[in-house]
Coordinates of N, CA and C in Angstrom, one line a residue:
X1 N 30.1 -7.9 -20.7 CA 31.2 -8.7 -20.3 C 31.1 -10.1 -21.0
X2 N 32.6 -10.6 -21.5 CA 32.2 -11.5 -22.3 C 31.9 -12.8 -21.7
X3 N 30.8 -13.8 -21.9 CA 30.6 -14.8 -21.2 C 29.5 -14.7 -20.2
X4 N 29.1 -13.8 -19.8 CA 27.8 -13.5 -18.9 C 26.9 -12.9 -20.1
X5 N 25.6 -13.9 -19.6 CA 24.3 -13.9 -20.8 C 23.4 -12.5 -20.2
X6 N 22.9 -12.0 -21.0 CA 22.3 -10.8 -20.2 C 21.0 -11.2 -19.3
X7 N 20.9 -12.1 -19.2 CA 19.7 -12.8 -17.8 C 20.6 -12.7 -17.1
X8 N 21.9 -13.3 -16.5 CA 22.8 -12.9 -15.6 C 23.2 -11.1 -15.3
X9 N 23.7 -10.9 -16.2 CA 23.4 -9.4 -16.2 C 22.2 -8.4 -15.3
X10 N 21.1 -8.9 -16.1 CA 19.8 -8.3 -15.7 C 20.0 -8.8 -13.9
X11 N 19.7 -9.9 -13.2 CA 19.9 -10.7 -12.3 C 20.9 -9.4 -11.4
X12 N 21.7 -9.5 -11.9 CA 23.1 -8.6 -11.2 C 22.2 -7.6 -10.5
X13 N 22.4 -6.8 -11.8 CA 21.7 -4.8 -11.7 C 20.8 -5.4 -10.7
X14 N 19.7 -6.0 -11.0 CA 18.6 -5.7 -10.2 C 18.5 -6.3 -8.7
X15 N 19.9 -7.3 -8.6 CA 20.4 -7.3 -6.8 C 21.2 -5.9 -6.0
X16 N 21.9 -5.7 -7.0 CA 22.2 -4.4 -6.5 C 21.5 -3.1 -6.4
X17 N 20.3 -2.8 -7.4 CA 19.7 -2.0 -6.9 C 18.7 -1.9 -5.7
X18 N 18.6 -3.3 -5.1 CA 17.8 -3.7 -4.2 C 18.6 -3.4 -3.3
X19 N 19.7 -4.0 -2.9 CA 21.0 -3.7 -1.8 C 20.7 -2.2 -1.5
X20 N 20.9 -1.5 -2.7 CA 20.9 0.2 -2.4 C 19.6 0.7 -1.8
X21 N 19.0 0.2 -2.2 CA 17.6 0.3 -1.7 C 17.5 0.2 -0.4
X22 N 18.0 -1.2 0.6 CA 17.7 -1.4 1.0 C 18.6 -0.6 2.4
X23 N 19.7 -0.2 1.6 CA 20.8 0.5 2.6 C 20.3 2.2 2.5
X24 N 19.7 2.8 1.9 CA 18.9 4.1 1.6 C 17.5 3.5 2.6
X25 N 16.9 3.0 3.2 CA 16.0 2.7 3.7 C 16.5 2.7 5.3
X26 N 17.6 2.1 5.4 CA 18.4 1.5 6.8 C 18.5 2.8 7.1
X27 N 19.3 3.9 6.3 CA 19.6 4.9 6.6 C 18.3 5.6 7.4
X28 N 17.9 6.1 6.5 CA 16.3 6.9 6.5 C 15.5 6.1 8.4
X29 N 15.6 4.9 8.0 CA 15.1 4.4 9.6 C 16.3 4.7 11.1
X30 N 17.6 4.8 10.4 CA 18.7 5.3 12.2 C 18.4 6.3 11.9
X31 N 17.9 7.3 10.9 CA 18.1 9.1 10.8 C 16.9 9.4 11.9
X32 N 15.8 8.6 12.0 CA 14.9 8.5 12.7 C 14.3 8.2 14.1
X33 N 16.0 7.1 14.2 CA 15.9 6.5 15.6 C 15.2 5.0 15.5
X34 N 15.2 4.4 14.5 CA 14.4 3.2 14.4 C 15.9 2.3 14.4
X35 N 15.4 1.1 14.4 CA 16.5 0.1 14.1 C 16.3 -0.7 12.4
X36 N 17.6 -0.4 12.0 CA 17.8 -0.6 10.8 C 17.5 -2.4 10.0
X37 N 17.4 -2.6 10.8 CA 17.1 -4.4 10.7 C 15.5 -4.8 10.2
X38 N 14.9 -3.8 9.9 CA 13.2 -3.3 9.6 C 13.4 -3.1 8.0
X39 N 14.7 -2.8 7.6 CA 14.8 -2.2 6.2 C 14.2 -3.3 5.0
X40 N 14.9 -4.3 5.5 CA 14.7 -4.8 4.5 C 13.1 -5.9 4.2
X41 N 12.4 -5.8 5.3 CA 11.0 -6.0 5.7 C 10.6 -4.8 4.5
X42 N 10.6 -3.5 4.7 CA 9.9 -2.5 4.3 C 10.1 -2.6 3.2
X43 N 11.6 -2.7 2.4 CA 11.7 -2.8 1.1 C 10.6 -3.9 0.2
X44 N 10.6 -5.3 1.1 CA 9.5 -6.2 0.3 C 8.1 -5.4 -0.2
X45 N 7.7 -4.8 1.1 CA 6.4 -4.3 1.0 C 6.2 -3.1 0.2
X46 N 7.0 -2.2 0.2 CA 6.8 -0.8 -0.8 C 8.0 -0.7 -1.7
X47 N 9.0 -1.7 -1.9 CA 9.9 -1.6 -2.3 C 10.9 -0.3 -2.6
X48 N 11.3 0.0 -3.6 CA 11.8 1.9 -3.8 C 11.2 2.9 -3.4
X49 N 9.8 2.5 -3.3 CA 8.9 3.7 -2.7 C 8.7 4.1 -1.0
X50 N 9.9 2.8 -0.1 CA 9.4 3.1 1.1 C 9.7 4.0 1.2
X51 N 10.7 5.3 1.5 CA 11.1 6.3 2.0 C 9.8 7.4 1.5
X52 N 9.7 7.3 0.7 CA 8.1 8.1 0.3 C 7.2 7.5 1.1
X53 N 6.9 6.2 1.0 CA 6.0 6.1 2.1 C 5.9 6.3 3.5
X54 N 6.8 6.1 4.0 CA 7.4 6.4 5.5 C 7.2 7.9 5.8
X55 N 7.6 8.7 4.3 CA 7.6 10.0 5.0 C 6.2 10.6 4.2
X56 N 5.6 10.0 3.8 CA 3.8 10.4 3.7 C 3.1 10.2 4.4
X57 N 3.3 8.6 5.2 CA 2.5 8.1 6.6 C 3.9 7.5 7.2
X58 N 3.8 8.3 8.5 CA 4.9 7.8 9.3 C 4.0 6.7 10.1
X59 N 2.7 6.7 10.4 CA 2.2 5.8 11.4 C 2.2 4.4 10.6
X60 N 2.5 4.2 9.5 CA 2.4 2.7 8.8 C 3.7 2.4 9.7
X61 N 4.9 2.7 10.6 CA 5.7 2.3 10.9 C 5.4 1.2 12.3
X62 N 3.9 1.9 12.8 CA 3.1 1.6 14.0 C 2.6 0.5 13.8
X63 N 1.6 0.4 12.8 CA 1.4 -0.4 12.1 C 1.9 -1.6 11.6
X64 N 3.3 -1.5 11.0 CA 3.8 -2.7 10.4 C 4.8 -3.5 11.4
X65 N 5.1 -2.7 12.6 CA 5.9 -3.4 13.6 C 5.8 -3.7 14.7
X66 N 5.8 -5.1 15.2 CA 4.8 -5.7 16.5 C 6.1 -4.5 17.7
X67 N 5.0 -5.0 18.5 CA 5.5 -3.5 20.1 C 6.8 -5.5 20.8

């Protein structure tokens, strides 16, 4: 696009792939009965890989979330 430097660019992509991320995570946590408001907690800590992690060790869920 003309006028946007590709640091803006780069910046862009990589909010939006976070967003997706973080809405593929929300998902994966209501499919499960959790509350989706945890998603984006989870995404800091394992980033793209939470759903892998979650579903390798479900008890990190136990773990990462006060009762």
């Amino acid at each position: 696009i003309k006028g946007v430097s590709a640091k803006v660019v780069t910046a862009i992509t990589e909010a939006v792939a976070s967003k997706s991320a973080c809405r593929d995570i929300a998902k994966f946590l209501q499919d499960h009965g959790l509350p989706a408001i945890h998603a984006a907690r989870f995404y800091q800590q394992w980033g793209e890989e939470t759903v892998a992690v979650l579903k390798e060790s479900p008890w990190v869920i136990a773990i990462e979330l006060p009762l």
